Structures are given as structure tokens and as C-alpha cells.
Amino acid sequence: MSDTGTPLPKALGDPRWSELDHLRRTSPMSDAVLDEVRGRHLRSGDHWLIDFASCNYLGFDCDPEIIDAVDPAIRRWGTHPSWSRLLGSPRLYPEIEERLTALLGAPDTLLLPTATLIHASVIPVLADRGHVFVEAAAHRTVYDGCVSARGQGATLHRFHADRPEELAAMVRATPAGATRLVCLDGVNSMSGDIADVPGLARICRAADATLYIDDTHGFGVVGERGPGEPCPYGFRGNSVVRHTGETYDNVVLVGGFSKAYSSLLAFLALPTRLKELLKVAAAPYLYSGPSPTASLATALAGLEVNDRRGDAIRAELYRKTVRVLDHVAGLGVPTLNSDRLPIVEIPLADAADLDAVAGFLWQEGIYVTLAAYPLVPRDRVGFRVQLTALNSDADIDRLNTVLTRLFARFPPRPGS
């Protein structure tokens, strides 16, 4: 029983969560309350930290041009449109969808509030009581959507993206004519690595399966490749499908504005006929309250800024990321990052050091994302540094200095 007399769920005492709960209770880096934000500098109480936990990769959260777009939109539409999208959508929605469709080079797009809601509602519709194949390292929200599909009659399988022959054999083993849905991350949210979209797409097309890609960490950062690109991230930030030179045949792409664009909004890139189906079959379109007006305004303004300044911002983001990766490599410290995206996860040699590592970084004024069990496997427990365009070179100098001192005390996990 809780202190209010309400019965507590048995999961509260589940040993799987004990380490994470201990970290939540003992580490200032976990469940922190932040009192002030100045760009990428944060204050908690009287303690200032440099923010290397932000996923606002392009720095749009502090861009004056984007901030200035909020007030006119709110004065026109109010703070929040209270209708479900099936009932009615402010003109901002089709304006964003039209621009987004052109940016992605997709057949069509559909906006919904979050990627989590999309996974929970759309994956069961696409699975259609058939067979769902989820990549073993897919984001928890993708996996939960697949579990929901299983609860509605689908058969769930797990595969490993680095073993494409495994997926091909599993797909071939399903009955002819069965619906097949393959789900994975376009950019892994822990390692920052890009999936082999072309290879997996070939397997799906050969079996008439649908490849469902969550690219919430790739959208806005990676984009189409070409001569004269300002950095290896490519042009335009138009997501992993275009970055890998693929098409949208047999592909449904899910992306979020909540990372690079700093707006509470998400989307699907999909055929128009499927978009029309989801308007009556996906619960968030039918029932959910929509994104706040401010989020719609900042998403639309962000698309404009991306057109004019996005490639230069991404080039700076790449330069700063490489500074950290090169420094860490010079220390002999392996990371999980092989594609040089702004996600630098470093597993520790001893998972039991995580609490002390978090305390050390906090005292040194470095704010990071803790990668604790069971959020990651035990052999990947450590921390993740996320770079953004707003992190200054002075911030990175400080980070590199602190990391040098950290690894002298707490050894990283040796590379394989």
C-alpha cells in the first residue's frame, strides 16, 4: 500500500528497476529540477552546468526568428486548438504538411502530436493481424507499438539489423499473402549510427513488406547527399531515407520535430491512400488534442529557417561533434558512434561506477544523459553526450578537459 492507502503495482518492487530507481534517488543528474536556462547553460539551485543532454540539435529552441513567430500565431489561433484533427485543423497544419512533403520528397505527410502516439496507434493498423518484425535495438516506443500490435492479433518477431540474412529468412518463413511490417530506428538514439536502409528496403520490397522507420533523431540532422555538401550530414536535413539515397517505395517514415526543430510535433511520410486510412483508423487523429499553437508556429518557422540557414548550422554541428569525437579517440576511449552524428555514448568498464561518474560530471558542471540499466544492456551502461549547434567552442573545450580527467579515474569499457 502507498502512504495514501492506494494499492501499489507489483512492478514497483521489480528488481529490473531497482538500479534506475537508486540512480533517480541518489544522483543529482537524474530527475533534476532546472531553475534557469541560458542557451546551453543550465542552473539547478545555485549550480550552473553546460548542457550536453539536449536533443535540440540545430539550436532552434533559442533562435530569435523562430521565437518571434509564436506571438502572431497565438493571437490568431489562441494558445491551443481544442479540436481533434478529424473535427478540424487550423490552416497551419496543411501549410506544414505541404512544406514538409516537399522537403522530404515524400508522396504525402500526416502530422500528429508525438512519435510515441504514432507508434502506439499506427503500428497496429499497419500490422493488420499479420507479422511484425522489430529490430532488437529499436527505441522502446517502437517496441511498445509492436507489442500493442501483437495484442491485437499480430505475430511479433525480433531481428538484428546487422544480420540482414536473419530478417530475410524470417520474412520468407511467413505465410504467403500475410501482412509483413518491419520496424526499426533510422538513427539509433543511443549510438547515433545510421541503419542500412537500402539493404533492409531491398528485403522488404522483395517480400512485399513495409519498412517502418523511426527517424526522430535523424530528421533535421542528416539529409540528401551530393557534390558540394557542406559536411557529411548532407543537405537540407531531410531525413535518413534521402540521406541513404532511397525512395519511399514500401517505406513509411516517422519523424519528430521535437529534436532538431524543438517543436512538439511529429509526422508520417506515407502514400496518400494510407494517410486517408489513418485519418479514420489512428486514434490520435480521431480523439487526441492537437499540438499547441506555439508548436505549430515554431515548426513552420523552423522549416523556413532550415531552408535559408540549415546547411550552415549543420556544418557547424558536425565540426563541433568531430572535435569531441577526435578528442575522445585521442584518449583511447571507444564510443558506439561510427557515423559521426552528434550522439556520443560511452559505456563504462564497470557499470557500478555510473553513480560516481554522474556525481563527478555534475560537480564539474557537465550535464549529460545517463545510460543506465535497464534502459541499456548492462554491457552498455555509461553516459551519452549530445552536441548541439548552440554549444560553443568554449563549452566543448570544457567538456574535453573534464572527460580527460574523468577517464583517468573511471575507465571506459574497452572496444571490441
XYZ file of C-alpha atoms in Angstrom:
416
model
C 0.000 0.000 0.000
C 1.131 3.573 -0.623
C 1.066 6.228 2.101
C -2.383 7.250 0.784
C -3.773 3.734 1.085
C -3.798 3.064 -2.660
C -2.512 -0.402 -3.622
C 0.827 -0.145 -5.406
C 1.607 -2.134 -8.569
C 3.879 -5.121 -8.125
C 6.256 -3.608 -10.689
C 7.330 -1.093 -8.047
C 9.405 -3.800 -6.373
C 10.640 -5.358 -9.612
C 14.440 -5.789 -9.389
C 14.742 -4.725 -13.035
C 14.044 -1.143 -11.983
C 15.999 -1.082 -8.732
C 19.240 0.287 -10.204
C 17.461 3.001 -12.153
C 15.379 3.927 -9.123
C 18.535 4.075 -6.969
C 20.096 6.448 -9.502
C 16.941 8.559 -9.535
C 17.050 8.895 -5.748
C 20.789 9.440 -5.275
C 22.196 11.212 -8.342
C 21.726 14.943 -8.987
C 21.988 14.148 -12.709
C 18.773 12.111 -12.571
C 15.280 13.580 -12.159
C 16.865 17.007 -11.766
C 14.874 20.207 -11.374
C 16.259 23.010 -13.526
C 15.651 26.586 -12.453
C 17.091 28.611 -15.314
C 18.209 28.145 -18.904
C 20.565 30.437 -20.815
C 21.160 28.784 -24.168
C 23.120 25.640 -23.340
C 23.895 26.692 -19.779
C 21.549 25.438 -17.050
C 21.076 26.326 -13.399
C 19.837 23.865 -10.799
C 19.616 25.645 -7.472
C 22.851 27.653 -7.353
C 24.811 25.212 -9.531
C 25.482 26.006 -13.202
C 26.092 23.300 -15.809
C 26.851 23.138 -19.529
C 24.079 21.230 -21.248
C 25.247 18.202 -23.217
C 21.959 16.350 -22.751
C 19.870 18.464 -25.138
C 18.453 16.955 -28.330
C 17.716 20.418 -29.757
C 20.425 19.697 -32.306
C 20.010 22.786 -34.504
C 19.543 25.264 -31.651
C 16.100 26.267 -32.910
C 14.823 26.400 -29.309
C 16.709 29.684 -28.832
C 16.568 31.107 -32.371
C 15.074 34.647 -32.175
C 13.417 34.399 -35.585
C 11.584 31.230 -34.569
C 10.647 32.566 -31.139
C 9.166 35.690 -32.740
C 6.792 33.515 -34.805
C 4.895 32.373 -31.715
C 3.047 35.524 -30.673
C 1.306 36.280 -34.009
C 0.132 32.671 -34.320
C -1.249 32.599 -30.779
C -3.065 35.890 -31.282
C -4.684 34.458 -34.418
C -5.450 30.911 -33.219
C -5.328 31.071 -29.409
C -2.928 29.052 -27.275
C -4.402 25.684 -28.210
C -6.845 24.463 -30.879
C -9.167 22.227 -28.883
C -10.498 20.110 -31.740
C -9.254 16.685 -32.704
C -7.794 16.763 -36.188
C -10.732 14.773 -37.548
C -13.012 17.551 -36.371
C -10.930 20.411 -37.702
C -7.344 21.574 -38.221
C -6.011 25.134 -38.178
C -4.605 26.200 -41.550
C -1.134 25.829 -40.012
C -1.416 22.036 -40.342
C -1.816 21.807 -44.140
C 0.804 24.530 -44.583
C 3.337 22.495 -42.594
C 2.373 19.236 -44.327
C 2.784 20.806 -47.779
C 6.239 22.187 -46.979
C 7.315 19.009 -45.190
C 6.227 16.784 -48.072
C 8.319 18.861 -50.476
C 11.337 18.829 -48.126
C 11.242 15.059 -47.662
C 10.471 14.291 -51.294
C 7.717 12.032 -49.956
C 4.355 11.129 -51.510
C 2.470 12.792 -48.630
C 2.777 13.571 -44.909
C 0.484 13.446 -41.884
C 1.095 15.452 -38.702
C 0.279 14.107 -35.239
C 1.440 15.316 -31.801
C 4.271 12.879 -30.965
C 6.144 9.896 -32.376
C 5.135 7.879 -29.301
C 1.453 8.352 -30.145
C 2.177 7.463 -33.761
C 3.915 4.204 -32.853
C 1.185 3.175 -30.411
C -1.658 3.820 -32.846
C -0.237 3.334 -36.351
C 1.891 0.187 -35.968
C -1.169 -1.953 -35.057
C -3.051 -0.562 -38.073
C -0.185 -1.326 -40.448
C 0.381 -4.773 -38.894
C -3.243 -5.737 -39.570
C -3.021 -9.035 -37.595
C -0.105 -10.099 -39.769
C 3.590 -10.386 -38.881
C 5.632 -7.622 -37.223
C 9.440 -7.715 -37.193
C 11.038 -5.311 -34.704
C 14.770 -4.630 -34.641
C 16.347 -5.762 -31.370
C 17.758 -2.297 -30.536
C 14.710 -0.295 -31.668
C 13.543 2.508 -29.403
C 11.271 1.380 -26.565
C 8.338 3.316 -28.018
C 8.651 1.419 -31.317
C 8.803 -1.889 -29.450
C 5.756 -0.944 -27.364
C 3.827 -0.198 -30.568
C 4.761 -3.650 -31.846
C 3.624 -5.240 -28.581
C 0.321 -3.409 -28.978
C 0.019 -4.885 -32.482
C 0.620 -8.344 -31.007
C -2.163 -7.709 -28.517
C -4.467 -7.033 -31.459
C -3.641 -10.290 -33.214
C -0.286 -9.801 -34.953
C 2.651 -12.189 -34.568
C 5.768 -10.482 -33.200
C 9.340 -11.353 -34.229
C 12.691 -9.723 -33.307
C 15.669 -9.380 -35.641
C 19.116 -7.750 -35.660
C 19.816 -5.042 -38.228
C 23.446 -6.127 -38.583
C 22.257 -9.584 -39.679
C 20.098 -8.849 -42.741
C 20.075 -12.511 -43.749
C 18.305 -13.220 -40.457
C 15.485 -10.843 -41.350
C 15.263 -12.171 -44.915
C 14.875 -15.754 -43.650
C 12.265 -14.750 -41.074
C 10.218 -12.852 -43.632
C 10.366 -15.717 -46.140
C 9.121 -18.104 -43.465
C 5.829 -16.247 -43.023
C 2.767 -17.411 -44.973
C 2.280 -16.097 -48.495
C -0.091 -13.160 -48.600
C 0.354 -12.282 -44.916
C 0.890 -8.647 -43.956
C 4.539 -8.011 -43.049
C 5.785 -4.929 -41.200
C 9.484 -4.354 -40.392
C 10.158 -1.714 -37.702
C 13.453 -0.074 -36.730
C 15.250 3.196 -35.919
C 16.715 5.175 -38.801
C 19.299 6.716 -36.468
C 19.905 4.814 -33.258
C 19.125 7.132 -30.344
C 21.928 5.649 -28.227
C 24.813 5.087 -30.630
C 23.965 7.688 -33.271
C 24.531 5.107 -36.009
C 22.566 5.111 -39.272
C 20.679 1.970 -40.269
C 21.343 0.140 -43.534
C 18.127 1.447 -45.053
C 18.917 0.350 -48.642
C 19.691 -3.228 -47.608
C 16.629 -3.569 -45.424
C 14.423 -1.883 -48.019
C 15.512 -4.443 -50.638
C 14.481 -7.286 -48.330
C 11.115 -5.659 -47.675
C 10.362 -4.945 -51.336
C 11.243 -8.487 -52.355
C 8.682 -9.782 -49.837
C 6.108 -7.010 -50.373
C 6.684 -5.950 -46.755
C 6.535 -2.413 -45.370
C 9.657 -0.889 -43.814
C 8.613 1.344 -40.907
C 11.432 3.719 -39.870
C 11.538 5.885 -36.753
C 13.893 8.718 -37.701
C 13.231 11.136 -34.870
C 16.990 11.615 -34.307
C 17.903 11.839 -37.989
C 15.304 14.324 -39.239
C 16.822 17.803 -39.317
C 20.372 16.482 -38.998
C 21.033 14.134 -41.935
C 19.814 14.688 -45.477
C 20.399 14.049 -49.142
C 23.991 13.687 -50.332
C 25.549 15.494 -53.264
C 28.536 17.408 -54.661
C 29.482 20.451 -52.615
C 27.718 19.278 -49.466
C 28.927 21.388 -46.513
C 29.525 18.316 -44.313
C 28.920 14.547 -44.351
C 25.463 15.073 -42.867
C 24.385 16.100 -46.379
C 21.950 18.787 -47.482
C 18.621 20.005 -46.117
C 18.248 17.666 -43.137
C 15.509 15.795 -44.982
C 15.940 12.524 -43.134
C 17.553 9.126 -43.452
C 15.605 7.917 -46.496
C 17.003 10.705 -48.652
C 20.398 10.547 -46.892
C 20.845 6.912 -47.933
C 19.648 7.565 -51.486
C 16.450 5.568 -51.030
C 12.876 6.067 -52.214
C 9.605 5.766 -50.320
C 8.513 2.606 -52.130
C 7.355 0.189 -49.387
C 8.612 2.669 -46.773
C 6.751 4.581 -44.052
C 8.926 7.177 -42.319
C 8.154 8.566 -38.868
C 9.947 11.686 -37.710
C 9.689 14.235 -34.959
C 10.053 17.986 -34.791
C 10.782 17.684 -31.064
C 14.519 17.052 -31.564
C 16.219 19.174 -34.225
C 13.269 21.565 -34.664
C 12.483 21.960 -30.947
C 8.711 21.781 -31.550
C 6.148 19.386 -30.082
C 5.031 17.796 -33.337
C 5.638 14.583 -35.284
C 4.831 13.213 -38.716
C 4.498 10.232 -41.000
C 5.749 10.293 -44.601
C 3.488 7.888 -46.463
C 1.267 7.309 -49.507
C -1.858 9.479 -49.681
C -4.169 6.454 -49.617
C -2.605 5.354 -46.324
C -2.877 8.888 -44.963
C -6.601 8.858 -45.672
C -6.951 5.478 -43.904
C -5.140 6.737 -40.803
C -7.477 9.716 -40.599
C -10.215 7.289 -39.566
C -8.147 4.438 -38.076
C -5.440 6.152 -35.951
C -6.681 7.202 -32.520
C -4.624 10.435 -32.196
C -6.240 11.852 -35.357
C -9.701 10.931 -34.112
C -9.552 11.723 -30.415
C -6.355 13.395 -29.194
C -5.918 17.055 -28.520
C -3.525 18.529 -31.099
C -0.155 20.182 -30.624
C -0.236 23.666 -29.049
C -0.354 26.610 -31.433
C 3.166 27.628 -30.394
C 4.498 24.249 -31.562
C 2.813 24.583 -34.940
C 4.167 28.117 -35.342
C 7.726 27.171 -34.418
C 7.645 24.122 -36.714
C 6.581 26.275 -39.662
C 9.140 28.960 -38.830
C 11.774 26.256 -38.368
C 11.146 24.951 -41.877
C 11.756 28.465 -43.183
C 14.981 28.848 -41.191
C 16.110 25.406 -42.317
C 15.684 26.418 -45.960
C 17.855 29.502 -45.521
C 20.368 28.646 -42.802
C 20.041 24.955 -42.048
C 23.024 23.678 -44.025
C 25.390 26.180 -42.406
C 24.078 25.223 -38.950
C 24.568 21.519 -39.671
C 28.125 22.153 -40.843
C 28.904 23.836 -37.500
C 27.210 20.998 -35.624
C 29.372 18.482 -37.472
C 32.561 20.460 -36.770
C 31.815 20.601 -33.045
C 30.865 16.926 -32.900
C 34.118 15.938 -34.575
C 36.076 17.970 -32.006
C 34.631 15.800 -29.235
C 34.932 12.510 -31.115
C 38.556 13.201 -32.076
C 39.454 14.160 -28.518
C 37.850 11.042 -27.080
C 39.548 8.863 -29.697
C 42.876 10.521 -28.829
C 42.391 9.377 -25.245
C 41.987 5.822 -26.495
C 38.338 5.796 -25.431
C 35.983 3.804 -27.688
C 32.458 5.081 -28.372
C 29.449 3.483 -30.036
C 29.454 6.266 -32.645
C 30.678 5.271 -36.121
C 28.705 7.732 -38.300
C 29.869 10.937 -36.549
C 26.384 12.120 -35.660
C 26.037 14.355 -32.558
C 25.290 11.450 -30.185
C 28.371 10.202 -28.338
C 27.654 7.308 -25.987
C 30.489 5.953 -23.863
C 29.998 2.684 -21.943
C 31.916 2.270 -18.683
C 34.170 -0.649 -17.814
C 32.306 -1.076 -14.536
C 28.561 -0.358 -14.564
C 28.733 0.190 -10.804
C 30.757 3.379 -11.467
C 27.795 5.173 -13.064
C 26.588 6.873 -9.884
C 30.095 8.182 -9.116
C 30.633 9.239 -12.728
C 27.364 11.187 -12.663
C 28.424 12.900 -9.446
C 31.835 13.791 -10.872
C 30.367 15.294 -14.053
C 27.760 17.222 -12.073
C 30.388 18.759 -9.803
C 32.455 19.678 -12.871
C 29.443 21.434 -14.396
C 28.827 18.974 -17.236
C 25.234 17.833 -17.774
C 24.837 14.594 -19.761
C 22.342 11.799 -20.350
C 22.885 8.779 -18.128
C 22.595 5.413 -19.895
C 21.551 3.152 -17.023
C 20.280 -0.426 -16.881
C 17.611 -1.431 -17.932
C 17.439 1.499 -20.359
C 20.511 -0.059 -21.980
C 22.041 -3.554 -21.617
C 24.474 -3.967 -18.722
C 27.477 -4.043 -21.055
C 26.482 -0.594 -22.396
C 25.865 1.211 -19.106
C 27.563 4.595 -19.256
C 26.622 8.083 -20.374
C 25.743 9.922 -23.543
C 26.980 13.320 -24.700
C 24.717 15.124 -27.166
C 26.076 18.055 -29.137
C 24.011 20.938 -30.469
C 24.742 23.931 -32.627
C 24.338 26.163 -29.558
C 27.210 24.540 -27.680
C 30.117 26.968 -28.023
C 33.743 26.049 -28.654
C 34.411 27.124 -25.069
C 31.759 24.627 -23.919
C 33.499 21.885 -25.879
C 36.907 22.878 -24.524
C 35.497 22.476 -21.027
C 33.848 19.133 -21.885
C 37.061 17.722 -23.350
C 39.086 18.812 -20.328
C 36.617 17.186 -17.935
C 36.468 13.972 -19.981
C 40.269 13.698 -19.836
C 40.143 13.869 -16.059
C 37.112 11.567 -15.852
C 38.684 8.693 -17.768
C 41.820 8.892 -15.635
C 39.594 7.906 -12.695
C 36.813 5.839 -14.270
C 37.963 3.627 -17.155
C 35.653 3.227 -20.159
C 34.634 -0.148 -21.489
C 37.335 -1.446 -23.837
C 36.443 -1.536 -27.524
C 35.551 -4.826 -29.144
